Amino acid sequence: MAPFLPIRFRAIVLAGGRSSRLHASAPGPTPDKPLLSRDGLTLVDAVLTDLDRFAEVGAAECVVVGPENIPLPADAGLVREDPPYSGPAAAIRAGLSFMDGTYVRDSGPDAARRAWVFVVAADMPHPGPGLAELRRAVLAHGSEETAFIGVEDGRWQPLMSVLRLDRALEAFTEPAESHSVMSRLKRLSPVDVELPTGSSKDIDTWDDAVSLGFVDGTAGRFSGSRT
């Protein structure tokens, strides 16, 4: 049995899609999904806030994969998949590479085995309860497994998952443009984790945005905070 290693949590937030269905269904010009807001809180704000509150992962332990002009806390990481808009698997690969080049490099031997990385989309208004369940699964069974995936209403939610960094780096090692996220996650034999109702609900169309109240286009509370 491998020796116990203190667990460190990190997170990748995917915020780089085209928001095509939102734009096609909106009655007029609208921001991309991560910048839709409610009461001054953007969707990406909401995800970062829930990561801190429910998973104890602060902004400094997060990397957002998205455009360079997205408003974020100054201490959050920001990268872009290459090429842009090449899909979520490529975005996860970019986020993992960032983790490998910063956290692992600076944290010494076995850092990648200690690190567990949440993967979460930036268009989920209320991911917190699901993140908490994934965190509990890692703390209870992380010494035996390498990945956990959220399940809601009988469906896998690959963009609500948590992966051991060293094994995730292996699963996403080659260029990912032609591969789905699920095909990569299956390499890790992920364990299902039942999610609380609504925690993986995302905004895809304008009707979704209206029903969840995210219909404003303000810059969010982190506007102008990056240096």
XYZ file of C-alpha atoms in Angstrom:
227
model
C 0.000 0.000 0.000
C 1.296 3.448 -0.904
C 2.184 5.681 2.055
C -0.380 8.283 3.107
C 0.204 11.656 1.539
C -1.618 14.802 2.703
C -4.206 15.730 0.096
C -4.079 19.114 -1.626
C -7.003 20.280 -3.741
C -6.779 22.415 -6.873
C -9.324 23.287 -9.565
C -9.635 23.832 -13.310
C -12.558 26.019 -14.391
C -13.511 25.737 -18.058
C -14.616 29.115 -19.429
C -13.492 29.178 -23.051
C -16.375 27.946 -25.197
C -18.165 29.888 -27.926
C -21.561 29.978 -26.120
C -23.113 29.333 -29.525
C -26.521 28.096 -28.350
C -26.841 30.993 -25.923
C -26.083 33.570 -28.605
C -28.394 31.864 -31.106
C -31.326 31.833 -28.675
C -30.864 35.249 -27.014
C -33.153 38.113 -28.096
C -30.153 40.404 -28.633
C -26.410 40.722 -28.061
C -25.319 38.978 -24.889
C -21.987 38.156 -23.222
C -20.534 34.674 -23.389
C -21.917 32.376 -20.711
C -19.214 32.858 -18.042
C -19.895 36.612 -18.023
C -23.659 36.443 -17.650
C -24.446 37.891 -14.258
C -27.047 38.120 -11.531
C -26.857 40.915 -8.969
C -23.325 41.730 -10.134
C -22.091 38.139 -9.759
C -21.010 36.488 -13.006
C -21.249 32.765 -13.614
C -17.492 32.365 -13.346
C -17.629 34.360 -10.091
C -20.278 31.951 -8.805
C -18.137 28.908 -9.598
C -15.026 30.372 -7.954
C -17.071 31.355 -4.899
C -18.507 27.847 -4.557
C -15.074 26.265 -4.962
C -13.883 28.347 -2.020
C -16.979 27.845 0.127
C -17.771 24.175 -0.510
C -14.455 22.633 -1.599
C -11.979 24.864 0.276
C -10.165 25.718 -2.950
C -9.319 29.413 -3.071
C -8.654 31.461 -6.164
C -4.888 30.985 -5.821
C -5.418 27.219 -6.224
C -7.565 27.637 -9.355
C -6.745 28.005 -13.013
C -9.398 29.289 -15.392
C -9.113 28.186 -19.010
C -10.577 30.965 -21.111
C -10.003 34.273 -22.911
C -7.432 36.699 -21.555
C -9.990 39.442 -20.937
C -12.156 37.464 -18.519
C -12.359 39.272 -15.131
C -10.798 37.150 -12.380
C -9.154 37.519 -8.977
C -5.562 38.643 -9.329
C -4.211 35.430 -7.779
C -6.143 33.021 -10.011
C -4.302 31.361 -12.876
C -5.432 31.949 -16.449
C -4.503 29.940 -19.538
C -5.979 29.270 -22.970
C -6.343 25.994 -24.813
C -4.339 25.837 -28.045
C -5.900 26.378 -30.460
C -8.755 28.336 -28.902
C -12.185 26.706 -29.099
C -10.680 23.252 -29.566
C -12.992 21.735 -26.983
C -13.170 20.846 -23.296
C -10.670 17.988 -23.464
C -8.055 20.383 -24.877
C -8.994 22.927 -22.215
C -8.531 20.381 -19.435
C -5.170 19.449 -20.923
C -4.134 23.118 -20.849
C -5.235 23.448 -17.230
C -3.385 20.301 -16.187
C -0.235 21.521 -17.950
C -0.495 24.757 -15.975
C -0.786 22.770 -12.743
C 2.172 20.614 -13.720
C 4.294 23.667 -14.525
C 3.509 25.582 -11.338
C 2.233 23.536 -8.423
C 4.219 20.368 -9.134
C 7.409 22.215 -10.010
C 7.299 24.290 -6.827
C 6.011 21.693 -4.351
C 8.623 18.951 -4.374
C 8.515 15.137 -4.689
C 5.131 13.394 -4.769
C 3.297 16.690 -5.277
C 1.310 15.319 -8.217
C 0.186 12.330 -6.145
C -0.975 14.589 -3.311
C -2.908 16.927 -5.605
C -6.521 16.324 -6.594
C -7.936 18.613 -9.254
C -11.601 19.519 -9.578
C -12.801 19.937 -13.148
C -15.851 22.184 -13.345
C -17.547 24.195 -16.092
C -17.956 27.947 -15.689
C -21.629 27.857 -16.688
C -22.955 26.087 -13.567
C -24.653 28.561 -11.212
C -24.800 26.270 -8.153
C -22.016 23.640 -8.265
C -21.137 23.894 -4.569
C -23.114 20.944 -3.122
C -21.763 18.676 -5.862
C -18.195 19.840 -5.265
C -18.635 19.081 -1.568
C -19.729 15.512 -2.355
C -16.749 14.980 -4.644
C -14.417 16.332 -1.972
C -15.873 13.961 0.621
C -15.342 11.043 -1.778
C -11.658 11.913 -2.197
C -11.112 12.269 1.552
C -12.799 8.930 2.186
C -11.425 6.871 -0.713
C -8.681 8.871 -2.424
C -5.944 6.479 -1.344
C -7.586 3.725 -3.407
C -8.852 5.597 -6.490
C -7.620 8.039 -9.106
C -10.816 9.786 -10.232
C -14.390 10.487 -9.170
C -17.156 11.645 -11.491
C -20.437 13.263 -10.594
C -23.690 11.564 -11.544
C -27.032 13.372 -11.583
C -30.322 11.904 -12.774
C -28.458 8.783 -13.877
C -26.114 10.698 -16.184
C -22.375 11.148 -15.900
C -21.255 14.747 -15.521
C -17.632 14.792 -16.737
C -17.374 18.543 -16.139
C -18.159 17.933 -12.481
C -15.356 15.590 -11.549
C -12.165 15.402 -9.502
C -8.942 13.738 -10.672
C -5.621 12.819 -9.126
C -3.188 15.087 -10.873
C -0.473 12.590 -11.750
C -2.898 10.157 -13.380
C -4.849 12.945 -15.087
C -1.640 14.219 -16.683
C -1.157 10.753 -18.175
C -4.763 10.461 -19.391
C -4.715 13.864 -21.101
C -1.103 13.769 -22.292
C -1.529 13.818 -26.094
C -3.334 16.518 -28.115
C -7.005 16.305 -27.281
C -8.877 17.975 -30.141
C -10.403 14.742 -31.449
C -11.101 13.101 -28.084
C -14.026 13.571 -25.731
C -13.544 14.327 -22.053
C -15.376 11.126 -21.160
C -13.043 8.979 -23.257
C -10.100 10.382 -21.261
C -11.820 9.981 -17.913
C -12.608 6.345 -18.640
C -8.869 5.701 -18.691
C -8.918 6.527 -14.978
C -11.817 4.181 -14.138
C -13.682 6.946 -12.303
C -15.923 6.137 -9.359
C -19.477 7.452 -9.558
C -20.530 10.040 -6.975
C -24.212 10.897 -6.702
C -24.676 14.661 -6.875
C -27.324 16.690 -5.057
C -30.159 17.720 -7.344
C -29.344 20.778 -9.424
C -25.643 21.015 -8.628
C -24.605 20.144 -12.197
C -27.341 22.250 -13.828
C -25.765 24.456 -16.461
C -26.820 27.367 -18.635
C -26.918 26.421 -22.281
C -29.623 28.610 -23.832
C -31.197 31.996 -23.153
C -34.204 30.261 -21.558
C -31.822 28.574 -19.103
C -30.288 31.947 -18.266
C -33.703 33.509 -17.701
C -34.918 30.640 -15.509
C -31.817 30.918 -13.305
C -31.764 34.716 -13.242
C -28.437 35.207 -15.046
C -29.590 37.740 -17.628
C -27.329 40.711 -16.961
C -24.031 41.452 -18.689
C -22.072 43.284 -16.015
C -18.408 42.528 -15.601
C -18.764 40.930 -12.167
C -17.137 41.599 -8.844
C -13.609 40.772 -10.056
C -13.657 43.337 -12.877
C -10.320 45.079 -13.194
C -8.714 43.073 -10.374
C -6.034 41.307 -12.434
C -2.647 42.932 -12.809
